[in-house]
mmCIF file of C-alpha atoms and ligand atoms in Angstrom:
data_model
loop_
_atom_site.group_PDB
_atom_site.id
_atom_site.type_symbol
_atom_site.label_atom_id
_atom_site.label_comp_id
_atom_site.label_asym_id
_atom_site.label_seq_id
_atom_site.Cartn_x
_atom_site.Cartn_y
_atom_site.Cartn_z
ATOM 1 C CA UNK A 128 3.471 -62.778 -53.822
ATOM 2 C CA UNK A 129 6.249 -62.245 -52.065
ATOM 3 C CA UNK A 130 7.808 -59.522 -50.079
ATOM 4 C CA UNK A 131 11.250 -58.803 -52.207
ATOM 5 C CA UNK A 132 9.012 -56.465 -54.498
ATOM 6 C CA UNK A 133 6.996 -53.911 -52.869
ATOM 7 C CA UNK A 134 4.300 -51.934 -55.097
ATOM 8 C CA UNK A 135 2.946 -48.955 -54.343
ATOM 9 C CA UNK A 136 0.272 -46.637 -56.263
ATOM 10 C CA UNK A 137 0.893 -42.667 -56.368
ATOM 11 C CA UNK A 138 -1.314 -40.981 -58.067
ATOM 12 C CA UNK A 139 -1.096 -43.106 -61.394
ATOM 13 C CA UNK A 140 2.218 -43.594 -60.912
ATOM 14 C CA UNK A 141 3.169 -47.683 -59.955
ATOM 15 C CA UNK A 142 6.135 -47.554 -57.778
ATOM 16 C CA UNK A 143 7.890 -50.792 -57.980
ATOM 17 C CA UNK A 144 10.473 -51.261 -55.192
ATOM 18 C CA UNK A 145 12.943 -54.189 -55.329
ATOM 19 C CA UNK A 146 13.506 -54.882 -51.832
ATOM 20 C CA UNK A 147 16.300 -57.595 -50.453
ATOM 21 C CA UNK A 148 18.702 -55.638 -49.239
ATOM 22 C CA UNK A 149 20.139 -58.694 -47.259
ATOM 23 C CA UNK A 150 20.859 -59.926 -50.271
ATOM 24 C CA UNK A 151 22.039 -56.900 -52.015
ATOM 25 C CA UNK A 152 18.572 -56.801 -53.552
ATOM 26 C CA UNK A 153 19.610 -60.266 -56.143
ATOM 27 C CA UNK A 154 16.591 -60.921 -58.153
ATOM 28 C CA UNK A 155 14.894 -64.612 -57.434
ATOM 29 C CA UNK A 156 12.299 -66.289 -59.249
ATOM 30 C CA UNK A 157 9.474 -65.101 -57.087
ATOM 31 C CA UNK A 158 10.788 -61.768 -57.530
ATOM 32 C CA UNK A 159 11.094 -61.851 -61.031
ATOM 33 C CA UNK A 160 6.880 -62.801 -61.317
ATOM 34 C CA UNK A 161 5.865 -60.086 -59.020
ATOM 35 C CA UNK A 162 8.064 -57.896 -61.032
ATOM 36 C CA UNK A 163 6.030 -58.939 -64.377
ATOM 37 C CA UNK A 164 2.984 -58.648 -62.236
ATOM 38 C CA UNK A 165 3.396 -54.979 -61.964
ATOM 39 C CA UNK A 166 4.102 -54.435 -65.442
ATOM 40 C CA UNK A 167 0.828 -56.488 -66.538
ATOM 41 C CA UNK A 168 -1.059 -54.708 -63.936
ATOM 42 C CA UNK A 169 -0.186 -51.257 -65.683
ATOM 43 C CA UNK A 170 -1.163 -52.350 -68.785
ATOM 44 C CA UNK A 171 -4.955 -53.143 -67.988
ATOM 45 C CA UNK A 172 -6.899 -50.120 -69.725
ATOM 46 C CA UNK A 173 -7.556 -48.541 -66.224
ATOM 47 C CA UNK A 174 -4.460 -49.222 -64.148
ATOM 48 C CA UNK A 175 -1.679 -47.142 -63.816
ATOM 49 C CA UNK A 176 -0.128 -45.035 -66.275
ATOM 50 C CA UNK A 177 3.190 -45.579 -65.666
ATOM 51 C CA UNK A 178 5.741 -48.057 -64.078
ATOM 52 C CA UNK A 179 8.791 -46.598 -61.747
ATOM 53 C CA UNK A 180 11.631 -49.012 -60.384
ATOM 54 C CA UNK A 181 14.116 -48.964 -58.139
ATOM 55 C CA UNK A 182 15.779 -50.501 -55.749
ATOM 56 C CA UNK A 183 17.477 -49.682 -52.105
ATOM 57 C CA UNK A 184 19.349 -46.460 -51.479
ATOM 58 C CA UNK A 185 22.899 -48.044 -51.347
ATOM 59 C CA UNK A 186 21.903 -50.749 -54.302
ATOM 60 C CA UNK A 187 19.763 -51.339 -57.362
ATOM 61 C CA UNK A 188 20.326 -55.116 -57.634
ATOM 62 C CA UNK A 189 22.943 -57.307 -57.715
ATOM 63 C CA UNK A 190 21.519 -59.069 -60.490
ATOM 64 C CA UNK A 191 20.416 -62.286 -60.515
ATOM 65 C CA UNK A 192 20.341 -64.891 -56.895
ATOM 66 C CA UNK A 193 23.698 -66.310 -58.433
ATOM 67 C CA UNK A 194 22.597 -69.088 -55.637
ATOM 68 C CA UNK A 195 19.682 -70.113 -57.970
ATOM 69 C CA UNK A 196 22.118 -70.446 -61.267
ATOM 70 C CA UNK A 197 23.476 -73.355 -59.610
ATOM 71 C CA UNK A 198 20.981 -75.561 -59.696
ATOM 72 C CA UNK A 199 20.216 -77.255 -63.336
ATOM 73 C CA UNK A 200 17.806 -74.157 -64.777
ATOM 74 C CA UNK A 201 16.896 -73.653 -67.879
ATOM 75 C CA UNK A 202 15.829 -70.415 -69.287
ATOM 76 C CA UNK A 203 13.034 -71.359 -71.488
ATOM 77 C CA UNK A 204 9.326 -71.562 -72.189
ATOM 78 C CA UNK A 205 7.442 -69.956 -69.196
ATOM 79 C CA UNK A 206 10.490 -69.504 -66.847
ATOM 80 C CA UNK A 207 9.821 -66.646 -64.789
ATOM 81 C CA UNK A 208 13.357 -64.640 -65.669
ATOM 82 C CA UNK A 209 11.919 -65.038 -69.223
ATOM 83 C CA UNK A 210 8.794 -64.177 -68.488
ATOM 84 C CA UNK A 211 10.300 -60.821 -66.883
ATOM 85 C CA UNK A 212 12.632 -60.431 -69.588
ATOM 86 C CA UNK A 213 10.054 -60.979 -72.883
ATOM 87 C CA UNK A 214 7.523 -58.824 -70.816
ATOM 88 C CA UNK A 215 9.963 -55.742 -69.934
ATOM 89 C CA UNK A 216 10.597 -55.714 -73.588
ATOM 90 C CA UNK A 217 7.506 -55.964 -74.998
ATOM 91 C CA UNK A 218 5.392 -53.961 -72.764
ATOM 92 C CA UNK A 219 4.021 -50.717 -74.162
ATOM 93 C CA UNK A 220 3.601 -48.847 -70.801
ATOM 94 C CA UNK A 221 6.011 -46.475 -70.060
ATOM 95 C CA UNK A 222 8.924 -47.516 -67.591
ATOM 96 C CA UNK A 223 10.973 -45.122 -65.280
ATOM 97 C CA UNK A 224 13.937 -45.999 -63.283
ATOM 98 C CA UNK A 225 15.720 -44.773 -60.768
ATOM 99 C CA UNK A 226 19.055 -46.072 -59.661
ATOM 100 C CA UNK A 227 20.963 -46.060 -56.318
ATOM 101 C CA UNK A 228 24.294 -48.035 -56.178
ATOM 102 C CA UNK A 229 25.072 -51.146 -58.082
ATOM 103 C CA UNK A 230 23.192 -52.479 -60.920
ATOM 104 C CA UNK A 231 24.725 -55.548 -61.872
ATOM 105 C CA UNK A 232 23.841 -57.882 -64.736
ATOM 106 C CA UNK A 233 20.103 -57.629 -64.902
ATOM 107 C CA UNK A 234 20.423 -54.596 -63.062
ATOM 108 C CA UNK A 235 21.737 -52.655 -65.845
ATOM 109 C CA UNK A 236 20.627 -55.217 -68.889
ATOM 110 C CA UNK A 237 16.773 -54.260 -67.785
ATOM 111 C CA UNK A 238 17.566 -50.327 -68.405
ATOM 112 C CA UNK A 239 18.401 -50.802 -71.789
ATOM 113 C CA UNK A 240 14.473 -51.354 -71.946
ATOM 114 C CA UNK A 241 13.501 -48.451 -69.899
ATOM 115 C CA UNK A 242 12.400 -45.063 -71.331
ATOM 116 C CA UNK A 243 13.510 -42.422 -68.763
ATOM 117 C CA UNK A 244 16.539 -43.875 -66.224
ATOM 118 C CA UNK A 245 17.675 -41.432 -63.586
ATOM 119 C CA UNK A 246 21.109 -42.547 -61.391
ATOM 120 C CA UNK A 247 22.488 -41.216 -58.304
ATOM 121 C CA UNK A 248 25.835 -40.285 -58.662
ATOM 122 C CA UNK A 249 26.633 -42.897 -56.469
ATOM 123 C CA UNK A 250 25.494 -45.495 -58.845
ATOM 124 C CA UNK A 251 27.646 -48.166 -60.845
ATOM 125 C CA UNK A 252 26.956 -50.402 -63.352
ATOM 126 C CA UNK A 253 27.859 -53.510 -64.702
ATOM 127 C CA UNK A 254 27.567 -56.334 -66.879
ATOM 128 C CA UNK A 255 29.814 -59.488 -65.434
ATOM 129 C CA UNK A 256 28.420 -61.954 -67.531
ATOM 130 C CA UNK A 257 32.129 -63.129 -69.217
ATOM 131 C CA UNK A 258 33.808 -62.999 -65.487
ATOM 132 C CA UNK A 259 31.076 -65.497 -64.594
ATOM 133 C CA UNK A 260 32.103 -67.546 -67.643
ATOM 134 C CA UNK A 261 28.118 -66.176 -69.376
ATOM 135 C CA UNK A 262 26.982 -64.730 -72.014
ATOM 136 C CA UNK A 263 24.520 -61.570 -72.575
ATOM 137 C CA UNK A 264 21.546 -61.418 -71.651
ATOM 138 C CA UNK A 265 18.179 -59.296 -72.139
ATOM 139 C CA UNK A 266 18.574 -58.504 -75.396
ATOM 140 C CA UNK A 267 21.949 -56.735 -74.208
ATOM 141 C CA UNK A 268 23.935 -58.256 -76.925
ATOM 142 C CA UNK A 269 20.965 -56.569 -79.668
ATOM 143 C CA UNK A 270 20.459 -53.160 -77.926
ATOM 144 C CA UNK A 271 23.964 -52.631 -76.150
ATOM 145 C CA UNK A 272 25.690 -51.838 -79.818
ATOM 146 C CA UNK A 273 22.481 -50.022 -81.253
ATOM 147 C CA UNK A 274 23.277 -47.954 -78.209
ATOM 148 C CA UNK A 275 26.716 -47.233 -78.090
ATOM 149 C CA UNK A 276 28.224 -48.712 -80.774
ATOM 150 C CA UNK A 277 30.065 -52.199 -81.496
ATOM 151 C CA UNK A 278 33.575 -51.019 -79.914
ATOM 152 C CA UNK A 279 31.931 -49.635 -76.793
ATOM 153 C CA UNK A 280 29.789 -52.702 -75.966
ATOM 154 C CA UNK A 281 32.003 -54.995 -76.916
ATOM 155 C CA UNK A 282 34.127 -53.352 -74.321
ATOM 156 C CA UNK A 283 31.636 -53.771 -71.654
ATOM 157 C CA UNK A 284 30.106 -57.052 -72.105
ATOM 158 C CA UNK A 285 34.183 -58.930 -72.999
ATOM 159 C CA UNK A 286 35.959 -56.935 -69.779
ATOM 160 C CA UNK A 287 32.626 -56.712 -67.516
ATOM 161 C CA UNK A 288 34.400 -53.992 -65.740
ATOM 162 C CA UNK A 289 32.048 -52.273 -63.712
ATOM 163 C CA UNK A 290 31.383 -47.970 -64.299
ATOM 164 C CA UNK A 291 30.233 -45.374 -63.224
ATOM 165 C CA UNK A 292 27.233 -42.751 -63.479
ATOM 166 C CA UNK A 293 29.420 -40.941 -66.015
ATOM 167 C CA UNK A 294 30.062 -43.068 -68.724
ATOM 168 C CA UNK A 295 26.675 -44.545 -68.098
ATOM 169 C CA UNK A 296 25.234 -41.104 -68.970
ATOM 170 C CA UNK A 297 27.446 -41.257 -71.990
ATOM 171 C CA UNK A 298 27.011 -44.293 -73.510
ATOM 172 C CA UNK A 299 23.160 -43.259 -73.076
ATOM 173 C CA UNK A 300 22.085 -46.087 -70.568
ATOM 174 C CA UNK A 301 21.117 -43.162 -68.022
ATOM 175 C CA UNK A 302 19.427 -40.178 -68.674
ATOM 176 C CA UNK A 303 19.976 -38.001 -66.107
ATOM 177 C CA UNK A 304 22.547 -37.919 -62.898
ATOM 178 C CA UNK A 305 21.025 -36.817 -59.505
ATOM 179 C CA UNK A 306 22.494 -36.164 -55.936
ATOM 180 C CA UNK A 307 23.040 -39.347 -54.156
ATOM 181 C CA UNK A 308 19.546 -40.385 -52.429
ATOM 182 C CA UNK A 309 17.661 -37.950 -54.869
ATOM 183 C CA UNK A 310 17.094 -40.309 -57.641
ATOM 184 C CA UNK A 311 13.705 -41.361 -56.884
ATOM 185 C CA UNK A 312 12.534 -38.158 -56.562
ATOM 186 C CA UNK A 313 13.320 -37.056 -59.476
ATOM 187 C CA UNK A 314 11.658 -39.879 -61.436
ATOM 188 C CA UNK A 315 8.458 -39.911 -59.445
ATOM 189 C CA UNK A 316 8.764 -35.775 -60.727
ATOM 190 C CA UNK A 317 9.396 -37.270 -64.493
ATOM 191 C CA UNK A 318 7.116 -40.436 -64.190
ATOM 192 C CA UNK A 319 4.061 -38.651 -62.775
ATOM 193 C CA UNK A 320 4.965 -35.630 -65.890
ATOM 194 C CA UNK A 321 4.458 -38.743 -68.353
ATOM 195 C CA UNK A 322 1.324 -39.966 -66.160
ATOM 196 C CA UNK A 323 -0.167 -36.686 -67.113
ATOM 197 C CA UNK A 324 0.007 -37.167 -71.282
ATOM 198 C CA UNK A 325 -2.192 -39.172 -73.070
ATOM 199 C CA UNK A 326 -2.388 -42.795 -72.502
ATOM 200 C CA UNK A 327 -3.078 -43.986 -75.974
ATOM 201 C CA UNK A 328 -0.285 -41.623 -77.880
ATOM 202 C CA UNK A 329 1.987 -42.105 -75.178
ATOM 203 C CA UNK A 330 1.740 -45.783 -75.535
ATOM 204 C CA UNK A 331 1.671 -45.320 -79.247
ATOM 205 C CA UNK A 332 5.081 -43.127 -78.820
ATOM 206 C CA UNK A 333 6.633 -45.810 -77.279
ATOM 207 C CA UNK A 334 5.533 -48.449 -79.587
ATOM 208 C CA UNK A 335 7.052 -46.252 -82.646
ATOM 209 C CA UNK A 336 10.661 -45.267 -80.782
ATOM 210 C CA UNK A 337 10.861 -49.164 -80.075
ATOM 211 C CA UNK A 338 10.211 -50.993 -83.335
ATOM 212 C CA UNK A 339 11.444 -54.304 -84.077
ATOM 213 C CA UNK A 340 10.295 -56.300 -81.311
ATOM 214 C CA UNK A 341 10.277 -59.302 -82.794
ATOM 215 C CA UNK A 342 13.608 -59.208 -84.028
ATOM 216 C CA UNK A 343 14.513 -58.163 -79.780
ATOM 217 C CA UNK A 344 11.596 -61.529 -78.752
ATOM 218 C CA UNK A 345 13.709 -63.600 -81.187
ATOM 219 C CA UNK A 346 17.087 -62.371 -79.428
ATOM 220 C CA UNK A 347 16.256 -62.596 -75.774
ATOM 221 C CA UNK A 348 14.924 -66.404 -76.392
ATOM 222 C CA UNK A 349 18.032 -67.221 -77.858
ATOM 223 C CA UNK A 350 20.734 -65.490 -75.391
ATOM 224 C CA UNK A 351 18.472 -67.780 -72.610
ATOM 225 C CA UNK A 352 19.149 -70.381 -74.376
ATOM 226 C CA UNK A 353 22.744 -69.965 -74.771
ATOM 227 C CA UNK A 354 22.699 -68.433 -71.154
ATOM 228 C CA UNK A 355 21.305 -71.845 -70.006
ATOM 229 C CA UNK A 356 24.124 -73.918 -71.961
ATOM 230 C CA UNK A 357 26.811 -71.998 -70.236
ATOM 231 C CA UNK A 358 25.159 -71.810 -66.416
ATOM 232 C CA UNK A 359 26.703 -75.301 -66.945
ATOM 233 C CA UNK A 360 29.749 -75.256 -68.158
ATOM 234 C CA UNK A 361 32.937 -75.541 -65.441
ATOM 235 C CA UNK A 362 34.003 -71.972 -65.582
ATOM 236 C CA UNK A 363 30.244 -70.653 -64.474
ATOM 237 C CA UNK A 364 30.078 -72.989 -61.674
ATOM 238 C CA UNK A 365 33.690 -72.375 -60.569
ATOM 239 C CA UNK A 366 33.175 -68.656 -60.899
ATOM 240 C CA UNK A 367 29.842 -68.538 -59.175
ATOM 241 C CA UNK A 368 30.963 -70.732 -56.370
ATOM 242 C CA UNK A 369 33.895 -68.729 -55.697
ATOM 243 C CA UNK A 370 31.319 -65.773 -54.851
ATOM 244 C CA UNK A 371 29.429 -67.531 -52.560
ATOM 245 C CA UNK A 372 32.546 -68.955 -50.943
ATOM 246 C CA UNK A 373 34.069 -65.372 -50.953
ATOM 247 C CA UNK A 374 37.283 -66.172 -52.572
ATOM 248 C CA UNK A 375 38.739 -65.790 -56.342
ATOM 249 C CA UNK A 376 37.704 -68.146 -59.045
ATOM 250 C CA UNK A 377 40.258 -70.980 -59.540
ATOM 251 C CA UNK A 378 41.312 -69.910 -63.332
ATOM 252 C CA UNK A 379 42.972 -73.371 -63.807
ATOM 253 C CA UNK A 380 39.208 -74.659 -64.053
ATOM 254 C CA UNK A 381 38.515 -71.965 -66.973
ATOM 255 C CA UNK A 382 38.276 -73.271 -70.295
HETATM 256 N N1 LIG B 23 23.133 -63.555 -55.598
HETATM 257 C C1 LIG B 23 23.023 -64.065 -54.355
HETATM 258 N N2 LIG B 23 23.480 -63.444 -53.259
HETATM 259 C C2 LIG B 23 24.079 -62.254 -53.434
HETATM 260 C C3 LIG B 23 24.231 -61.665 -54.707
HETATM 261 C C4 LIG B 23 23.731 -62.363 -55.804
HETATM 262 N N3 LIG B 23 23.781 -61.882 -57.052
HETATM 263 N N4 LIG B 23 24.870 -60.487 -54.551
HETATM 264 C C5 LIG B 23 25.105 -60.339 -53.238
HETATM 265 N N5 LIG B 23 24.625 -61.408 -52.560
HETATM 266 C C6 LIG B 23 24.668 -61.643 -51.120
HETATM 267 C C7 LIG B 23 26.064 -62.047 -50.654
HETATM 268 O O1 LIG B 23 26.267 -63.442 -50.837
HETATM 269 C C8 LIG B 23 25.992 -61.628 -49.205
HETATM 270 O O2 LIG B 23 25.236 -62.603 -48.518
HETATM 271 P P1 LIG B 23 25.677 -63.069 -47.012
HETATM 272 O O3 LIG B 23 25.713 -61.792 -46.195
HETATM 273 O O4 LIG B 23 24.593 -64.013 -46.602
HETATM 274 O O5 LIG B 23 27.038 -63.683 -47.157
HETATM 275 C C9 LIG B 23 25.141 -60.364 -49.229
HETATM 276 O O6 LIG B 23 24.391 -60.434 -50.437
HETATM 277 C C10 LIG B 23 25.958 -59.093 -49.234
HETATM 278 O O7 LIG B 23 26.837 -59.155 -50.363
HETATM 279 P P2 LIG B 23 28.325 -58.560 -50.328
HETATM 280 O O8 LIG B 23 29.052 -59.080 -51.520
HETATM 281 O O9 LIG B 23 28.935 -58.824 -48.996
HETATM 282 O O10 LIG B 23 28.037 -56.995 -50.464
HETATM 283 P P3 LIG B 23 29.047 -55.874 -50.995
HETATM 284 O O11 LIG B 23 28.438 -54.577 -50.597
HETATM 285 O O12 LIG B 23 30.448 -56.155 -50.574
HETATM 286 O O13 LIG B 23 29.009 -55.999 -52.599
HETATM 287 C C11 LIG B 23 27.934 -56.312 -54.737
HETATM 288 C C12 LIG B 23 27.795 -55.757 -53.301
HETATM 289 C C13 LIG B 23 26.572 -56.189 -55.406
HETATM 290 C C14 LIG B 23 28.968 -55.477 -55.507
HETATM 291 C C15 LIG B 23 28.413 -57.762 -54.668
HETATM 292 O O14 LIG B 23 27.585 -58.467 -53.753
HETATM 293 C C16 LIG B 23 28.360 -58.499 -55.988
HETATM 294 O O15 LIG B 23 29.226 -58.321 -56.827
HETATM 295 N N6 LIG B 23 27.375 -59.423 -56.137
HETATM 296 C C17 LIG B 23 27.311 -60.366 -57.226
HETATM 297 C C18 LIG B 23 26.843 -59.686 -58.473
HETATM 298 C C19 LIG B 23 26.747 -60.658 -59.600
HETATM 299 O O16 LIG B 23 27.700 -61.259 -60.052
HETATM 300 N N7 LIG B 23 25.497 -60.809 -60.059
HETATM 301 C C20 LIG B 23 25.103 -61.744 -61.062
HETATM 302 C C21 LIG B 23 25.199 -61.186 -62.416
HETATM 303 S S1 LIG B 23 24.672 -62.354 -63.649
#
């Protein structure tokens, strides 16, 4: 339990809030099991039909508590990030999101599993990893190309830049673009429209459009693994120090 994620039932509609906004809403461990908690819930015969997340109005999630990557983690076995991860991409109940500010790293990795993402047009996106001295993760480096092609995602996962509802809506990350503080809305309109269909040949639906999930299992397992390698190489802990200091990485300590 713990009071970062905030659940909610409406009508069969599971509104999953991430809630941190001290902390820019950055995912922690504890955060990461209720946040598999609420999938699992949903996918008991009787529970809710549908899962909706989001975040704060003025941020999704910074991504992962970049305090927590500097302690010696690893990302393997029943870790609760992989736990999430496996269980986000495996689940066969639908998923909505709805996105206010920045979604960074996990923040925008995890809507690559989603099946109906609505943004704000205040929204941004973003996928660090290299400017952290990481790799991919969440089956990003798999599903990232199969989305928009090899030249586009290499683009985004070797520069990191961060960008904007726009491009997210044409690369195909995000669905639809609302006003800014209408995004929820709008889902909880499109979530509880998908509560309403069958539960079996919606789950079925989902299970078809998303095939090859072992091949996406086999992927995520091994980007943790790799993730976990480089959490401990020089330039991660340089460049994730540097944020919590609030100053720029010292390069000379790069690789
Ligand atoms: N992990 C831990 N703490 C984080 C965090 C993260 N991922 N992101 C933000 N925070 C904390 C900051 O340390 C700060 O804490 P403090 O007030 O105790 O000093 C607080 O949240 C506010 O962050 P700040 O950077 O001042 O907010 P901002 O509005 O200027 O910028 C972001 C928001 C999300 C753009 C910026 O915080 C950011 O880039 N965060 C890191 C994202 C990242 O690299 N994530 C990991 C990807 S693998």
């Amino acid at each position: 339990m713990t009071e970062h994620i905030l659940c909610e039932l409406n009508e069969n509609v599971l509104i999953v809030k991430i809630n941190r906004p001290q902390k820019k809403n950055a995912l922690t461990l504890d955060m990461y099991s209720a946040l598999t908690d609420a999938i699992e819930q949903a996918e008991a015969d009787d529970g809710p039909r549908v899962v909706l997340i989001t975040g704060s109005s003025d941020v999704f999630t910074a991504g992962n508590d970049l305090s927590s990557f500097l302690s010696d983690i690893e990302i393997v076995g029943d870790h609760p990030t992989l736990r999430f991860l496996l269980k986000l991409a495996t689940t066969d109940v639908p998923i909505v999101a709805a996105v206010n500010g920045a979604a960074v790293g996990i923040g925008t990795t995890l809507l690559l599993h989603c099946d109906q993402v609505l943004a704000a047009e205040n929204a941004t996106f973003s996928l660090p990893f290299i400017n952290l001295g990481l790799v991919p993760e969440a089956g990003s480096s798999l599903l990232l190309p199969q989305l928009c092609g090899y030249q586009k995602a290499a683009e985004l996962l070797m520069f990191g830049d961060s960008f904007g509802v726009d491009e997210a809506l044409t690369v195909g990350l995000v669905g639809k673009i609302t006003a800014v503080d209408k995004s929820l809305e709008h889902a909880l309109v499109i979530a509880k429209k998908l509560a309403d269909k069958p539960r079996a040949a919606l789950r079925k639906t989902k299970q078809l459009l998303r095939p090859d999930k072992e091949l996406l299992v086999a992927r995520i397992e091994s980007e943790c693994k790799d993730f976990t390698v480089f959490l401990q190489s020089p330039a991660a802990k340089e460049a994730m120090i540097a944020f919590m200091e609030r100053r720029e990485p010292d390069r000379s300590k790069f690789d």
